[in-house]
Amino acid sequence: MTDSSISTGEISQLLQTGREVPPPAPLASAARLQDYDTEYRRSIEDPEGFWAKVAKELEWFRPWDRVFEWTYPTFRWFIGGQCNITYNCLDRNVQRGRKNKVAYTWLGEDGTERQVTYGQLLDMVARTANALRALGVERGDRVVVYMPLTLEGVVTMLACARIGAVHSVVYAGFSVQALRSRIVDAQARVIVTADIGFRRGKTVELKAIVDEAIDGLDFVAHVVVHRRAHPQTELVAPREEDFEELVRRQPAHCPAAVMEAEDPLYVLYTSGTTGKPKGVVHVHGGYMVGTYYHMTRFWDIKDDDVFFCTSDIGWVVGHSYIVYAPLLAGATTVFREGAIDYPHPAVAWEVVERYRISVIFTAPTAVRMFMRHGDELPERHDLRSIRLFTCAGEPLNPEAWEWAYRVLCGSGEWGYVADNWWQTETGGPCLGTLPVQAARPAKVGKPLPGVVADVVDRQGRPLPPDKGGLLVLRKPFPHLFRTVFGDPERYARDWGQVPNAYTTGDVGVRDADGYFTVVGRADDVLNVAGHRIGTADVESALVSHPAVAEAAAIGRPDPLKGENIKAFVILRVGHTGSPELEQVLKDHVRHTLGPIAIPDEIAFADKLPKTRSGKIMRRLLKAIELGIDTGDTSTLEE
Ligand code: AMP
């Protein structure tokens, strides 16, 4: 964290909507979690009893001796317990009558569809697990998965977990250097990839990237390639193996390895707050219990739901809510390779209509993109199957909330919008709006059961309601990360910046009723004439103007004010940038937030630099604006 971030605490919260929207009555009355207050109180007063009860909904090879142990800053859950997350994802469902239920519907950008049942998935995972074993992969070995969003990608992750290997998925869009550094950091002997991926109608040459990334890395013994191209991509023996051939030879039976609850399940690299990728480690037991809990309580998944998650296996949302939790809950999940607006911006609505999607998990960046194209496209489709439209990844601007509620959810006639806040480190949501809770657009919601969230100054002193500061978490829950791979000091720093708390790196505000707002990253806080303002306030004010679809705000040094604000905006379809519109938008910000937040300059842009996961890269925008040599931006891009 830089010094320009929180020095004394207190961020002004300028954006106030004051609006509260109750959940649709049928959604609330059918929700599995009915009484938030009681559930939350129980989870805090007796966390061990609370999580043990949830854990008992799943199967364990051996029960735990102790539920929780905390030696600050490290902690353990379900000590002595033995399990395997894939046993609960697959075998348990097959045994309980879901053998022929569709586990996944996979869609290609070109409209190709593949469906697999729980029974078929178990076979595929068992064969793939045996194939990995045949290559010498053992318990605890790291396997780098550099695969597009395919069934084979999902199956490979599950196959690693099946035999106790640790997968490290690298988003199949990252460059050579990003891939190489992760392979080296994980010391992975085996890499599973595909020859190509598909995005926006083009092929992405993944195998070529792997070839370059492992050049000179002698410890990489095998590269398994899922071949999709025609004519077939040539493979070079003995290091390169064909995925399908290797898997086809294997028996379709592979008992799940008996894992200790605290054994690592995966490493996933995230950019964290400093830009240097951080290998976040999650474990079999606690991660299984926590992600399952939220799938069944927050997303409220029932047996007849069809769940559509627009994330990718390269991100934590894909790990938790494409792969593991939907399977733990026995759900049917739809996922789609490629861009969400390709071949046309209504393709997501076609998917909703065709598969009668009932619960969606997407990101604010997608909502703003949909919004930019107007109401007409979604209105041409029957979206009445949607009952829950959920979002995470960035602040969900109130305007985007309102648009999704009105256009996609029939203003509550059939659906509801639920924001949720979390990070790679937390494995699952920490703050959110449950199906039984009233939503306050601009606010994420309340702490979910098990989560003690606080807003503090740098010394860790809690700030009163409506004062912004560092968002911290005070108590470990089962699905919180255990360490940073190969860097325990970095893990300890996360728990050491603020005394007795895990520092999330975000800034937040809590209102008097306990609803939280996350106003951005601590590194991005704007400091104008002594007023510290979160980027989300200025951006949401701009997005609330009918001409604006998306906005990014950065601070520039200013001799008088400390910093002045520059904003970059993308206009909605049908609007054009002009000096007059710039003035109109400045007036709009003055009216919405007050004079302190008026940008000195507003630039009209066609696009904003984003991470591959769709988050706006304010740091990069700022560096470009200030003429700072960004040098190698590959870490920023991550
Ligand atoms: P990741 O690196 O993908 O784990 O991103 C986590 C970060 O995304 C958080 O620390 C927040 O900065 C941001 N984020 C995630 N969900 C939300 C949300 N609902 N509202 C605001 N910011 C969010």
PDB file of N, CA and C in Angstrom, residues 40-76:
ATOM      1  N   TYR A  40     -26.703 -15.072  11.304  1.00  0.00           N
ATOM      2  CA  TYR A  40     -25.456 -14.324  11.451  1.00  0.00           C
ATOM      3  C   TYR A  40     -24.983 -14.376  12.906  1.00  0.00           C
ATOM      4  N   ARG A  41     -25.911 -14.141  13.824  1.00  0.00           N
ATOM      5  CA  ARG A  41     -25.543 -14.136  15.249  1.00  0.00           C
ATOM      6  C   ARG A  41     -24.944 -15.489  15.651  1.00  0.00           C
ATOM      7  N   ARG A  42     -25.594 -16.550  15.216  1.00  0.00           N
ATOM      8  CA  ARG A  42     -25.105 -17.893  15.536  1.00  0.00           C
ATOM      9  C   ARG A  42     -23.686 -18.109  14.977  1.00  0.00           C
ATOM     10  N   SER A  43     -23.471 -17.621  13.768  1.00  0.00           N
ATOM     11  CA  SER A  43     -22.173 -17.845  13.113  1.00  0.00           C
ATOM     12  C   SER A  43     -21.049 -17.098  13.827  1.00  0.00           C
ATOM     13  N   ILE A  44     -21.398 -16.028  14.521  1.00  0.00           N
ATOM     14  CA  ILE A  44     -20.377 -15.227  15.199  1.00  0.00           C
ATOM     15  C   ILE A  44     -20.215 -15.672  16.654  1.00  0.00           C
ATOM     16  N   GLU A  45     -21.345 -15.991  17.280  1.00  0.00           N
ATOM     17  CA  GLU A  45     -21.257 -16.398  18.693  1.00  0.00           C
ATOM     18  C   GLU A  45     -20.672 -17.803  18.832  1.00  0.00           C
ATOM     19  N   ASP A  46     -21.000 -18.664  17.892  1.00  0.00           N
ATOM     20  CA  ASP A  46     -20.504 -20.039  17.967  1.00  0.00           C
ATOM     21  C   ASP A  46     -20.031 -20.494  16.581  1.00  0.00           C
ATOM     22  N   PRO A  47     -18.919 -19.897  16.098  1.00  0.00           N
ATOM     23  CA  PRO A  47     -18.482 -20.240  14.727  1.00  0.00           C
ATOM     24  C   PRO A  47     -18.194 -21.728  14.560  1.00  0.00           C
ATOM     25  N   GLU A  48     -17.671 -22.343  15.600  1.00  0.00           N
ATOM     26  CA  GLU A  48     -17.319 -23.763  15.455  1.00  0.00           C
ATOM     27  C   GLU A  48     -18.566 -24.617  15.276  1.00  0.00           C
ATOM     28  N   GLY A  49     -19.569 -24.350  16.118  1.00  0.00           N
ATOM     29  CA  GLY A  49     -20.821 -25.103  16.001  1.00  0.00           C
ATOM     30  C   GLY A  49     -21.494 -24.820  14.663  1.00  0.00           C
ATOM     31  N   PHE A  50     -21.433 -23.555  14.261  1.00  0.00           N
ATOM     32  CA  PHE A  50     -22.089 -23.138  13.017  1.00  0.00           C
ATOM     33  C   PHE A  50     -21.489 -23.849  11.806  1.00  0.00           C
ATOM     34  N   TRP A  51     -20.159 -23.776  11.670  1.00  0.00           N
ATOM     35  CA  TRP A  51     -19.526 -24.349  10.475  1.00  0.00           C
ATOM     36  C   TRP A  51     -19.510 -25.876  10.534  1.00  0.00           C
ATOM     37  N   ALA A  52     -19.447 -26.428  11.739  1.00  0.00           N
ATOM     38  CA  ALA A  52     -19.482 -27.899  11.844  1.00  0.00           C
ATOM     39  C   ALA A  52     -20.824 -28.415  11.328  1.00  0.00           C
ATOM     40  N   LYS A  53     -21.880 -27.669  11.629  1.00  0.00           N
ATOM     41  CA  LYS A  53     -23.210 -28.087  11.171  1.00  0.00           C
ATOM     42  C   LYS A  53     -23.282 -28.062   9.634  1.00  0.00           C
ATOM     43  N   VAL A  54     -22.710 -27.027   9.045  1.00  0.00           N
ATOM     44  CA  VAL A  54     -22.695 -26.965   7.575  1.00  0.00           C
ATOM     45  C   VAL A  54     -21.850 -28.119   7.028  1.00  0.00           C
ATOM     46  N   ALA A  55     -20.685 -28.326   7.655  1.00  0.00           N
ATOM     47  CA  ALA A  55     -19.763 -29.371   7.159  1.00  0.00           C
ATOM     48  C   ALA A  55     -20.429 -30.740   7.181  1.00  0.00           C
ATOM     49  N   LYS A  56     -21.340 -30.934   8.114  1.00  0.00           N
ATOM     50  CA  LYS A  56     -22.003 -32.240   8.218  1.00  0.00           C
ATOM     51  C   LYS A  56     -23.003 -32.479   7.089  1.00  0.00           C
ATOM     52  N   GLU A  57     -23.326 -31.444   6.328  1.00  0.00           N
ATOM     53  CA  GLU A  57     -24.183 -31.654   5.148  1.00  0.00           C
ATOM     54  C   GLU A  57     -23.376 -32.331   4.033  1.00  0.00           C
ATOM     55  N   LEU A  58     -22.054 -32.359   4.197  1.00  0.00           N
ATOM     56  CA  LEU A  58     -21.180 -32.981   3.191  1.00  0.00           C
ATOM     57  C   LEU A  58     -20.590 -34.262   3.762  1.00  0.00           C
ATOM     58  N   GLU A  59     -19.910 -35.028   2.912  1.00  0.00           N
ATOM     59  CA  GLU A  59     -19.377 -36.309   3.403  1.00  0.00           C
ATOM     60  C   GLU A  59     -17.890 -36.228   3.691  1.00  0.00           C
ATOM     61  N   TRP A  60     -17.511 -36.862   4.778  1.00  0.00           N
ATOM     62  CA  TRP A  60     -16.117 -36.886   5.226  1.00  0.00           C
ATOM     63  C   TRP A  60     -15.686 -38.339   5.352  1.00  0.00           C
ATOM     64  N   PHE A  61     -14.434 -38.619   4.969  1.00  0.00           N
ATOM     65  CA  PHE A  61     -13.930 -39.983   5.143  1.00  0.00           C
ATOM     66  C   PHE A  61     -13.635 -40.246   6.618  1.00  0.00           C
ATOM     67  N   ARG A  62     -13.286 -39.183   7.310  1.00  0.00           N
ATOM     68  CA  ARG A  62     -13.022 -39.279   8.744  1.00  0.00           C
ATOM     69  C   ARG A  62     -13.468 -37.959   9.364  1.00  0.00           C
ATOM     70  N   PRO A  63     -14.217 -38.008  10.471  1.00  0.00           N
ATOM     71  CA  PRO A  63     -14.651 -36.743  11.065  1.00  0.00           C
ATOM     72  C   PRO A  63     -13.475 -35.981  11.686  1.00  0.00           C
ATOM     73  N   TRP A  64     -13.609 -34.682  11.817  1.00  0.00           N
ATOM     74  CA  TRP A  64     -12.548 -33.861  12.405  1.00  0.00           C
ATOM     75  C   TRP A  64     -12.488 -34.084  13.919  1.00  0.00           C
ATOM     76  N   ASP A  65     -11.286 -33.832  14.475  1.00  0.00           N
ATOM     77  CA  ASP A  65     -11.132 -33.901  15.933  1.00  0.00           C
ATOM     78  C   ASP A  65     -11.471 -32.551  16.559  1.00  0.00           C
ATOM     79  N   ARG A  66     -11.020 -31.497  15.896  1.00  0.00           N
ATOM     80  CA  ARG A  66     -11.308 -30.143  16.369  1.00  0.00           C
ATOM     81  C   ARG A  66     -11.754 -29.303  15.188  1.00  0.00           C
ATOM     82  N   VAL A  67     -12.679 -28.378  15.444  1.00  0.00           N
ATOM     83  CA  VAL A  67     -13.212 -27.613  14.313  1.00  0.00           C
ATOM     84  C   VAL A  67     -12.246 -26.505  13.899  1.00  0.00           C
ATOM     85  N   PHE A  68     -11.645 -25.823  14.881  1.00  0.00           N
ATOM     86  CA  PHE A  68     -10.907 -24.597  14.531  1.00  0.00           C
ATOM     87  C   PHE A  68      -9.743 -24.376  15.473  1.00  0.00           C
ATOM     88  N   GLU A  69      -8.665 -23.889  14.905  1.00  0.00           N
ATOM     89  CA  GLU A  69      -7.504 -23.560  15.725  1.00  0.00           C
ATOM     90  C   GLU A  69      -6.855 -22.325  15.103  1.00  0.00           C
ATOM     91  N   TRP A  70      -6.536 -21.361  15.955  1.00  0.00           N
ATOM     92  CA  TRP A  70      -6.020 -20.100  15.432  1.00  0.00           C
ATOM     93  C   TRP A  70      -4.725 -19.732  16.134  1.00  0.00           C
ATOM     94  N   THR A  71      -3.615 -19.756  15.401  1.00  0.00           N
ATOM     95  CA  THR A  71      -2.352 -19.269  15.935  1.00  0.00           C
ATOM     96  C   THR A  71      -1.993 -18.088  15.054  1.00  0.00           C
ATOM     97  N   TYR A  72      -2.470 -16.935  15.474  1.00  0.00           N
ATOM     98  CA  TYR A  72      -2.387 -15.743  14.643  1.00  0.00           C
ATOM     99  C   TYR A  72      -1.035 -15.609  13.969  1.00  0.00           C
ATOM    100  N   PRO A  73      -0.899 -15.379  12.684  1.00  0.00           N
ATOM    101  CA  PRO A  73      -2.001 -15.162  11.754  1.00  0.00           C
ATOM    102  C   PRO A  73      -2.438 -16.436  11.028  1.00  0.00           C
ATOM    103  N   THR A  74      -1.902 -17.589  11.417  1.00  0.00           N
ATOM    104  CA  THR A  74      -2.342 -18.790  10.697  1.00  0.00           C
ATOM    105  C   THR A  74      -3.470 -19.474  11.465  1.00  0.00           C
ATOM    106  N   PHE A  75      -4.273 -20.224  10.743  1.00  0.00           N
ATOM    107  CA  PHE A  75      -5.417 -20.893  11.363  1.00  0.00           C
ATOM    108  C   PHE A  75      -5.733 -22.157  10.587  1.00  0.00           C
ATOM    109  N   ARG A  76      -6.461 -23.052  11.214  1.00  0.00           N
ATOM    110  CA  ARG A  76      -6.849 -24.311  10.561  1.00  0.00           C
ATOM    111  C   ARG A  76      -8.307 -24.612  10.881  1.00  0.00           C
TER     112      ARG A  76
END
